[in-house]
Tab-separated table of C-alpha atoms and ligand atoms in Angstrom:
chain	number	residue	atom	x	y	z
A	175	MET	CA	-55.453	-151.908	113.303
A	176	PHE	CA	-54.453	-150.437	117.067
A	177	ASN	CA	-53.405	-147.116	116.717
A	178	ALA	CA	-51.235	-146.160	119.906
A	179	GLU	CA	-51.425	-142.517	119.214
A	180	LYS	CA	-55.236	-142.422	118.975
A	181	PHE	CA	-55.500	-144.600	121.966
A	182	ILE	CA	-53.323	-142.266	124.097
A	183	GLU	CA	-55.569	-139.328	122.594
A	184	LYS	CA	-58.896	-140.956	124.002
A	185	THR	CA	-57.698	-142.162	127.205
A	186	ILE	CA	-56.254	-138.912	128.984
A	187	PRO	CA	-59.414	-136.923	128.691
A	188	ASN	CA	-61.494	-140.149	129.925
A	189	LEU	CA	-59.090	-140.324	132.706
A	190	GLN	CA	-59.262	-136.482	133.661
A	191	LYS	CA	-62.840	-136.719	133.525
A	192	ASP	CA	-62.897	-139.993	135.793
A	193	ILE	CA	-60.346	-138.843	138.618
A	194	GLN	CA	-61.680	-135.785	139.970
A	195	ARG	CA	-59.459	-136.094	143.109
A	196	LYS	CA	-56.563	-138.250	143.807
A	197	ALA	CA	-55.587	-141.704	142.446
A	198	LEU	CA	-53.199	-144.391	143.645
A	199	ILE	CA	-51.327	-146.751	141.265
A	200	ALA	CA	-49.083	-150.013	141.882
A	201	PHE	CA	-45.986	-149.304	140.296
A	202	SER	CA	-44.256	-152.502	139.661
A	203	GLY	CA	-41.729	-151.342	136.923
A	204	GLY	CA	-43.060	-153.601	134.398
A	205	VAL	CA	-44.803	-152.345	131.014
A	206	ASP	CA	-48.168	-152.337	132.085
A	207	SER	CA	-48.066	-150.422	135.175
A	208	THR	CA	-44.933	-147.971	133.930
A	209	VAL	CA	-47.557	-147.318	130.719
A	210	CYS	CA	-50.579	-146.830	133.241
A	211	ALA	CA	-48.600	-144.457	135.721
A	212	ALA	CA	-47.147	-142.369	132.495
A	213	LEU	CA	-50.672	-142.318	131.028
A	214	VAL	CA	-52.467	-140.953	134.361
A	215	ASN	CA	-49.648	-138.768	135.190
A	216	LYS	CA	-49.790	-136.969	131.976
A	217	ALA	CA	-53.811	-136.659	132.437
A	218	ILE	CA	-53.645	-135.806	136.291
A	219	GLY	CA	-49.863	-134.916	136.999
A	220	ASP	CA	-48.982	-135.138	140.908
A	221	ARG	CA	-52.697	-136.093	141.904
A	222	LEU	CA	-51.546	-139.394	140.907
A	223	ILE	CA	-49.544	-141.116	143.810
A	224	ALA	CA	-47.174	-144.477	142.566
A	225	VAL	CA	-46.406	-146.883	145.099
A	226	HIS	CA	-43.678	-149.574	144.887
A	227	VAL	CA	-44.262	-152.304	147.301
A	228	ASN	CA	-41.207	-154.524	147.857
A	229	THR	CA	-42.876	-157.610	148.508
A	230	GLY	CA	-39.718	-159.760	148.943
A	231	TYR	CA	-40.277	-161.675	145.557
A	232	MET	CA	-38.754	-159.052	143.437
A	233	ARG	CA	-35.889	-159.820	141.005
A	234	LYS	CA	-32.264	-159.119	142.128
A	235	ASN	CA	-31.620	-155.666	142.606
A	236	GLU	CA	-35.389	-154.686	141.381
A	237	PRO	CA	-36.710	-152.407	144.031
A	238	GLU	CA	-33.763	-150.220	143.705
A	239	GLN	CA	-34.315	-150.141	140.209
A	240	VAL	CA	-38.071	-149.628	140.238
A	241	LYS	CA	-37.357	-146.367	142.457
A	242	GLN	CA	-34.852	-145.105	139.856
A	243	MET	CA	-37.807	-145.474	137.059
A	244	MET	CA	-40.296	-143.492	139.331
A	245	GLU	CA	-37.847	-140.512	139.988
A	246	ASP	CA	-36.865	-140.696	136.163
A	247	LEU	CA	-40.852	-140.439	135.166
A	248	SER	CA	-40.930	-137.390	137.722
A	249	LEU	CA	-43.914	-139.443	139.554
A	250	ASN	CA	-45.179	-138.541	143.286
A	251	TYR	CA	-44.466	-141.949	144.545
A	252	ARG	CA	-43.743	-143.638	148.252
A	253	PHE	CA	-41.903	-147.060	148.507
A	254	VAL	CA	-43.119	-149.373	151.095
A	255	ASP	CA	-40.780	-152.529	152.244
A	256	ALA	CA	-43.106	-155.105	153.184
A	257	SER	CA	-41.063	-158.335	152.590
A	258	LYS	CA	-40.961	-159.426	155.772
A	259	GLU	CA	-44.959	-159.137	156.146
A	260	TYR	CA	-45.270	-161.162	152.838
A	261	TYR	CA	-42.593	-164.004	154.117
A	262	ALA	CA	-45.096	-164.223	157.221
A	263	ALA	CA	-47.971	-164.122	155.309
A	264	LEU	CA	-46.782	-167.192	152.609
A	265	LYS	CA	-45.129	-169.085	155.814
A	266	GLY	CA	-46.437	-173.083	155.221
A	267	VAL	CA	-48.506	-172.013	152.013
A	268	GLU	CA	-47.745	-174.216	148.904
A	269	ASP	CA	-50.820	-173.609	146.740
A	270	PRO	CA	-50.816	-171.652	143.969
A	271	GLU	CA	-54.061	-170.037	144.032
A	272	LYS	CA	-53.654	-169.224	147.652
A	273	LYS	CA	-50.431	-167.529	147.118
A	274	ARG	CA	-52.046	-165.476	144.526
A	275	LYS	CA	-55.067	-164.685	146.390
A	276	ILE	CA	-52.736	-163.835	149.822
A	277	ILE	CA	-50.493	-161.773	147.634
A	278	GLY	CA	-53.092	-159.926	145.652
A	279	GLU	CA	-55.096	-159.121	149.019
A	280	LYS	CA	-52.179	-158.027	150.860
A	281	PHE	CA	-51.357	-155.760	148.353
A	282	ILE	CA	-54.899	-154.064	148.395
A	283	ARG	CA	-54.397	-153.946	151.832
A	284	ILE	CA	-51.434	-151.644	151.689
A	285	PHE	CA	-52.924	-149.853	149.244
A	286	GLU	CA	-55.880	-148.909	151.086
A	287	LYS	CA	-53.802	-148.065	153.989
A	288	VAL	CA	-51.821	-145.213	151.615
A	289	ALA	CA	-54.641	-144.244	150.456
A	290	ARG	CA	-56.417	-143.651	153.351
A	291	GLU	CA	-53.174	-141.314	154.496
A	292	GLU	CA	-53.739	-139.565	151.244
A	293	LYS	CA	-57.023	-139.413	151.094
A	294	VAL	CA	-57.358	-140.990	147.415
A	295	ASP	CA	-60.586	-142.412	145.824
A	296	TYR	CA	-59.077	-144.447	142.742
A	297	LEU	CA	-56.773	-147.245	142.317
A	298	VAL	CA	-55.129	-147.395	138.803
A	299	GLN	CA	-54.501	-150.839	137.746
A	300	GLY	CA	-52.420	-152.121	134.820
A	301	THR	CA	-54.770	-155.089	133.891
A	302	ILE	CA	-54.333	-156.063	130.418
A	303	ALA	CA	-56.694	-158.113	128.526
A	304	PRO	CA	-55.270	-161.670	128.641
A	305	ASP	CA	-55.301	-161.141	132.822
A	306	TRP	CA	-59.033	-160.828	132.771
A	307	ILE	CA	-59.580	-163.051	130.460
A	308	GLU	CA	-57.898	-166.104	131.841
A	309	SER	CA	-59.168	-165.314	135.198
A	310	GLY	CA	-62.636	-165.876	134.084
A	311	GLY	CA	-63.934	-162.614	133.019
A	312	GLY	CA	-65.025	-163.980	129.910
A	313	LEU	CA	-66.750	-167.152	128.712
A	314	ARG	CA	-63.563	-169.237	129.818
A	315	ASP	CA	-62.616	-171.143	132.962
A	316	THR	CA	-60.508	-169.424	135.473
A	317	ILE	CA	-57.024	-170.973	134.763
A	318	LYS	CA	-55.095	-168.917	137.033
A	319	SER	CA	-56.260	-165.734	139.147
A	320	HIS	CA	-54.045	-163.341	137.961
A	321	HIS	CA	-52.719	-160.763	140.511
A	322	ASN	CA	-54.380	-157.469	139.539
A	323	VAL	CA	-57.802	-159.166	139.157
A	324	GLY	CA	-58.137	-162.365	141.320
A	325	GLY	CA	-56.657	-160.806	144.757
A	326	LEU	CA	-59.095	-157.869	144.908
A	327	PRO	CA	-61.308	-158.156	147.960
A	328	LYS	CA	-65.095	-157.759	147.508
A	329	ASP	CA	-65.491	-155.117	150.365
A	330	MET	CA	-62.543	-153.023	148.532
A	331	LYS	CA	-63.805	-149.021	149.100
A	332	LEU	CA	-61.432	-147.614	146.064
A	333	LYS	CA	-62.995	-147.186	142.695
A	334	LEU	CA	-60.969	-148.966	139.760
A	335	ALA	CA	-59.573	-147.404	136.724
A	336	GLU	CA	-58.074	-149.901	134.534
A	337	PRO	CA	-57.152	-147.888	131.201
A	338	LEU	CA	-55.347	-150.852	129.514
A	339	ARG	CA	-58.095	-153.277	130.057
A	340	ASP	CA	-58.484	-153.815	126.599
A	341	LEU	CA	-55.231	-153.979	125.225
A	342	TYR	CA	-52.611	-156.859	124.562
A	343	LYS	CA	-49.191	-156.750	125.651
A	344	ASP	CA	-48.003	-155.659	121.947
A	345	GLU	CA	-50.403	-152.857	121.832
A	346	VAL	CA	-49.140	-151.861	125.339
A	347	ARG	CA	-45.580	-151.954	123.975
A	348	LYS	CA	-46.776	-149.879	121.007
A	349	VAL	CA	-48.527	-147.062	123.690
A	350	ALA	CA	-44.733	-147.147	125.638
A	351	ARG	CA	-42.689	-146.600	122.536
A	352	VAL	CA	-45.123	-143.620	121.515
A	353	LEU	CA	-44.666	-142.506	124.970
A	354	HIS	CA	-40.600	-142.633	124.838
A	355	LEU	CA	-40.758	-145.108	127.576
A	356	LYS	CA	-37.466	-147.361	127.977
A	357	VAL	CA	-39.252	-149.910	129.520
A	358	SER	CA	-40.926	-150.748	126.318
A	359	GLU	CA	-39.019	-154.106	125.659
A	360	ARG	CA	-38.830	-155.158	129.019
A	361	GLN	CA	-39.605	-158.635	129.633
A	362	PRO	CA	-43.182	-159.461	131.487
A	363	PHE	CA	-42.829	-160.206	135.358
A	364	PRO	CA	-45.934	-161.388	137.187
A	365	GLY	CA	-47.590	-159.641	140.109
A	366	PRO	CA	-47.081	-162.323	142.453
A	367	GLY	CA	-43.221	-162.166	141.230
A	368	LEU	CA	-41.134	-165.051	142.238
A	369	ALA	CA	-43.253	-166.523	144.645
A	370	ILE	CA	-45.227	-168.319	141.669
A	371	ARG	CA	-41.444	-169.383	140.440
A	372	ILE	CA	-41.102	-171.580	143.652
A	373	ILE	CA	-43.107	-174.604	143.804
A	374	GLY	CA	-44.019	-175.433	146.924
A	375	GLU	CA	-43.403	-172.762	150.402
A	376	PRO	CA	-41.998	-169.675	149.019
A	377	THR	CA	-39.432	-169.244	152.135
A	378	PRO	CA	-37.023	-166.471	152.117
A	379	GLU	CA	-34.361	-169.336	151.799
A	380	ARG	CA	-36.001	-170.345	148.614
A	381	THR	CA	-36.857	-166.872	147.251
A	382	GLU	CA	-32.957	-166.513	147.401
A	383	LEU	CA	-32.298	-169.489	145.554
A	384	VAL	CA	-34.738	-168.559	142.522
A	385	ARG	CA	-33.866	-165.148	142.618
A	386	GLU	CA	-30.057	-165.766	142.037
A	387	ALA	CA	-30.846	-168.684	139.397
A	388	CYS	CA	-33.443	-166.109	137.669
A	389	ASP	CA	-30.844	-163.382	137.741
A	390	ILE	CA	-28.300	-165.902	135.837
A	391	VAL	CA	-30.881	-166.698	133.208
A	392	GLU	CA	-31.703	-163.462	132.287
A	393	LYS	CA	-28.089	-162.288	132.115
A	394	GLU	CA	-26.924	-165.313	130.270
A	395	ILE	CA	-30.050	-164.936	127.391
A	396	GLU	CA	-29.438	-161.548	127.261
A	397	ARG	CA	-25.795	-161.834	126.581
A	398	ALA	CA	-26.832	-164.636	123.823
A	399	SER	CA	-29.127	-162.427	122.164
A	400	GLU	CA	-26.919	-159.722	122.017
A	401	GLN	CA	-24.051	-161.642	120.492
A	402	GLY	CA	-26.675	-162.989	117.582
A	403	LEU	CA	-26.496	-166.890	118.820
A	404	MET	CA	-30.318	-166.725	119.357
A	405	GLU	CA	-33.548	-164.940	119.271
A	406	ARG	CA	-34.092	-163.105	122.232
A	407	PRO	CA	-37.420	-164.796	123.940
A	408	TRP	CA	-40.762	-163.164	125.028
A	409	GLN	CA	-39.944	-164.289	128.507
A	410	TYR	CA	-37.049	-166.173	130.144
A	411	PHE	CA	-36.406	-167.158	134.046
A	412	ALA	CA	-35.512	-169.853	136.223
A	413	VAL	CA	-38.283	-171.698	138.472
A	414	LEU	CA	-37.285	-173.650	141.785
A	415	ILE	CA	-38.481	-177.556	142.382
A	416	PRO	CA	-37.942	-178.201	145.407
A	417	ILE	CA	-37.292	-181.603	144.572
A	418	LYS	CA	-34.105	-182.798	145.918
A	419	THR	CA	-31.729	-185.154	143.732
A	420	VAL	CA	-28.284	-186.918	144.331
A	421	GLY	CA	-25.504	-185.423	142.566
A	422	VAL	CA	-21.662	-185.103	143.263
A	423	HIS	CA	-19.665	-181.989	144.332
A	424	GLY	CA	-15.854	-182.976	144.142
A	425	ASP	CA	-16.016	-185.913	145.559
A	426	LYS	CA	-18.769	-185.586	147.944
A	427	ARG	CA	-22.167	-186.492	147.865
A	428	ALA	CA	-24.478	-183.874	147.139
A	429	TYR	CA	-28.468	-183.813	147.881
A	430	GLY	CA	-30.092	-180.423	146.020
A	431	ASN	CA	-32.763	-178.827	144.752
A	432	THR	CA	-33.655	-178.737	140.891
A	433	ILE	CA	-33.956	-175.355	138.810
A	434	ALA	CA	-35.752	-175.439	135.801
A	435	ILE	CA	-35.299	-173.050	133.009
A	436	ARG	CA	-37.971	-171.525	131.203
A	437	ALA	CA	-37.905	-169.321	127.842
A	438	VAL	CA	-40.886	-168.807	125.776
A	439	GLN	CA	-41.669	-167.099	122.288
A	440	SER	CA	-45.208	-165.061	122.165
A	441	VAL	CA	-46.714	-162.220	120.737
A	442	ASP	CA	-49.571	-161.609	123.351
A	443	ALA	CA	-48.895	-164.210	126.239
A	444	MET	CA	-52.434	-166.131	125.179
A	445	THR	CA	-50.208	-169.076	123.600
A	446	CYS	CA	-46.487	-169.370	123.380
A	447	HIS	CA	-43.975	-171.935	122.104
A	448	TYR	CA	-40.829	-172.791	124.047
A	449	SER	CA	-37.804	-171.194	122.554
A	450	THR	CA	-34.906	-172.990	121.162
A	451	ILE	CA	-31.982	-172.126	123.334
A	452	PRO	CA	-28.242	-173.387	122.013
A	453	HIS	CA	-26.649	-175.862	124.159
A	454	GLU	CA	-23.743	-173.833	124.769
A	455	VAL	CA	-25.780	-171.284	126.189
A	456	LEU	CA	-27.806	-173.998	128.235
A	457	ASP	CA	-24.091	-175.376	129.188
A	458	THR	CA	-23.217	-171.849	130.637
A	459	ILE	CA	-26.415	-171.224	132.652
A	460	SER	CA	-26.264	-174.568	134.015
A	461	THR	CA	-22.620	-174.310	135.206
A	462	LYS	CA	-23.046	-170.713	136.611
A	463	ILE	CA	-26.114	-171.747	138.453
A	464	THR	CA	-24.576	-174.848	139.925
A	465	ASN	CA	-21.477	-173.180	140.830
A	466	THR	CA	-23.040	-170.187	142.706
A	467	MET	CA	-25.456	-172.535	144.558
A	468	LYS	CA	-22.804	-175.385	145.078
A	469	GLU	CA	-24.585	-177.270	148.088
A	470	LYS	CA	-28.408	-176.000	147.249
A	471	VAL	CA	-28.501	-177.078	143.646
A	472	ASN	CA	-27.192	-179.668	141.587
A	473	ARG	CA	-29.627	-180.364	138.730
A	474	ILE	CA	-30.718	-178.244	136.032
A	475	VAL	CA	-33.626	-179.189	133.668
A	476	TYR	CA	-35.243	-177.212	130.530
A	477	ASP	CA	-38.505	-176.892	130.074
A	478	VAL	CA	-40.224	-177.859	126.510
A	479	THR	CA	-43.562	-177.560	127.139
A	480	ASN	CA	-45.841	-174.758	124.738
A	481	LYS	CA	-48.875	-173.116	126.010
A	482	PRO	CA	-51.496	-174.682	125.615
A	483	PRO	CA	-51.116	-177.184	127.548
A	484	GLY	CA	-48.802	-175.333	129.601
A	485	THR	CA	-48.936	-171.804	130.665
A	486	VAL	CA	-45.863	-169.452	130.774
A	487	GLU	CA	-45.657	-169.564	134.413
A	488	TRP	CA	-45.808	-172.879	136.349
A	489	GLU	CA	-47.906	-171.739	138.690
B	670	XMP	P1	-49.323	-167.591	132.358
B	670	XMP	O1	-48.510	-168.064	133.259
B	670	XMP	O2	-50.835	-167.658	132.860
B	670	XMP	O3	-48.917	-166.173	131.918
B	670	XMP	O4	-49.493	-168.246	130.957
B	670	XMP	C1	-49.551	-165.334	130.909
B	670	XMP	C2	-48.336	-163.862	131.017
B	670	XMP	O5	-48.658	-163.378	132.025
B	670	XMP	C3	-47.821	-163.231	133.260
B	670	XMP	N1	-48.546	-163.007	134.760
B	670	XMP	C4	-48.922	-162.298	135.424
B	670	XMP	N2	-49.127	-161.196	135.436
B	670	XMP	N3	-50.018	-160.858	137.156
B	670	XMP	C5	-49.863	-160.191	136.145
B	670	XMP	O6	-49.594	-159.229	135.630
B	670	XMP	C6	-50.258	-161.969	137.326
B	670	XMP	O7	-50.879	-162.763	138.376
B	670	XMP	C7	-49.661	-162.946	136.440
B	670	XMP	N4	-49.419	-164.535	136.243
B	670	XMP	C8	-48.946	-164.527	135.114
B	670	XMP	C9	-46.431	-164.169	132.643
B	670	XMP	O8	-45.794	-163.835	133.603
B	670	XMP	C10	-47.115	-164.201	131.341
B	670	XMP	O9	-46.260	-163.228	130.799
C-alpha cells in the first residue's frame, strides 16, 4: 500500500543529497510537475528554478493560470513565451511521433538555454511510471513517445532527477493532497498539449478551434458533474479531426471540420473505459461548439473507444 507521507519523508533528503547546486523544472501546472516542483522546492528552496514554456498548445487561459500557480507556490520562476517558435517548427508536420519528438526536443533546448543562463546542472522532470512504461522503458513496445521521455536528445548535458518515476497517477494525487496542493484533482494534460489533439498539421488556426472546443467540453462536463448529472470523468476533452463534411447553417450550405468529444474513466491511465455522458449534456456541448465556430465546425462525434485497443489521446 502506497504511503504518501513516507514517500515525501524519503524523497526530500534524497533530493538534497543529489542536487548540490541549482535545478530547473518544467512547470506545466499539471499534477505531476506541480507535485514535483513543490517537493524539490521543499528540498532545495530557491535553488530550484521553475520554467513555464508557453508552447502555443496550452488550453484557454492556461498560461496566465500557470503563472498564478507559480506565484502561489512562491517558486523562483521564469516564464517563456515560445508559441511562435513552436508553430514554425511544426509547420507541415502531420506525423504524431514527429510532433512529439519536435515538441520534446524544443522544450529541452529552451531549458538548456535557461540552464546555461542560470548555471544549473539538474533537470527535474515529473515523469511518472506509465510515461516510461509506454515509451518502451519496460519490456513492451513503444506505444507513443511520451513528451517527458521520448523527446530527450541524446546529447543532453543536464543530469536528470525524476522523483515521481515509480509512482502511478493516483499515488501522485495522494502526495498532492498531503502537500495541500489544490491541483490534486486536476485532469491530466499531455506534455505536447493540444498539438496531439489535432489530427494532421497543428496550425495556429486549427489550434484555436480545438482550444475553444476543449474549453466548452471541460466547462460543460464540469457543470454536469457538479449538478450530479454524471460522474466526473478522469479526463475529458475535444479532438479536431480535419475531415470536412457537408452541413447546413440557416439556409446555406456549410463545409466544415469535425470535432470528437473524448471522455474516459481510468485509475492509472494504463487502461480506460469511455464515460457515459448523458445525451442532454452531449447535446449542449454539440450545440455550443457548432454555435461558437459556425463556419468552421459543423459535425460533432462521440468517441466510444476503450483503452486498449485505443489510447486516451488520439495521437
Ligand atoms: P495515452 O494517450 O497514452 O495517455 O493513453 C495516457 C495518459 O498520459 C497522458 N499523456 C501524456 N502525458 N506527456 C505526458 O506527461 C505526454 O507526452 C503524454 N501523452 C499522453 C494522457 O493525457 C493520459 O492521461
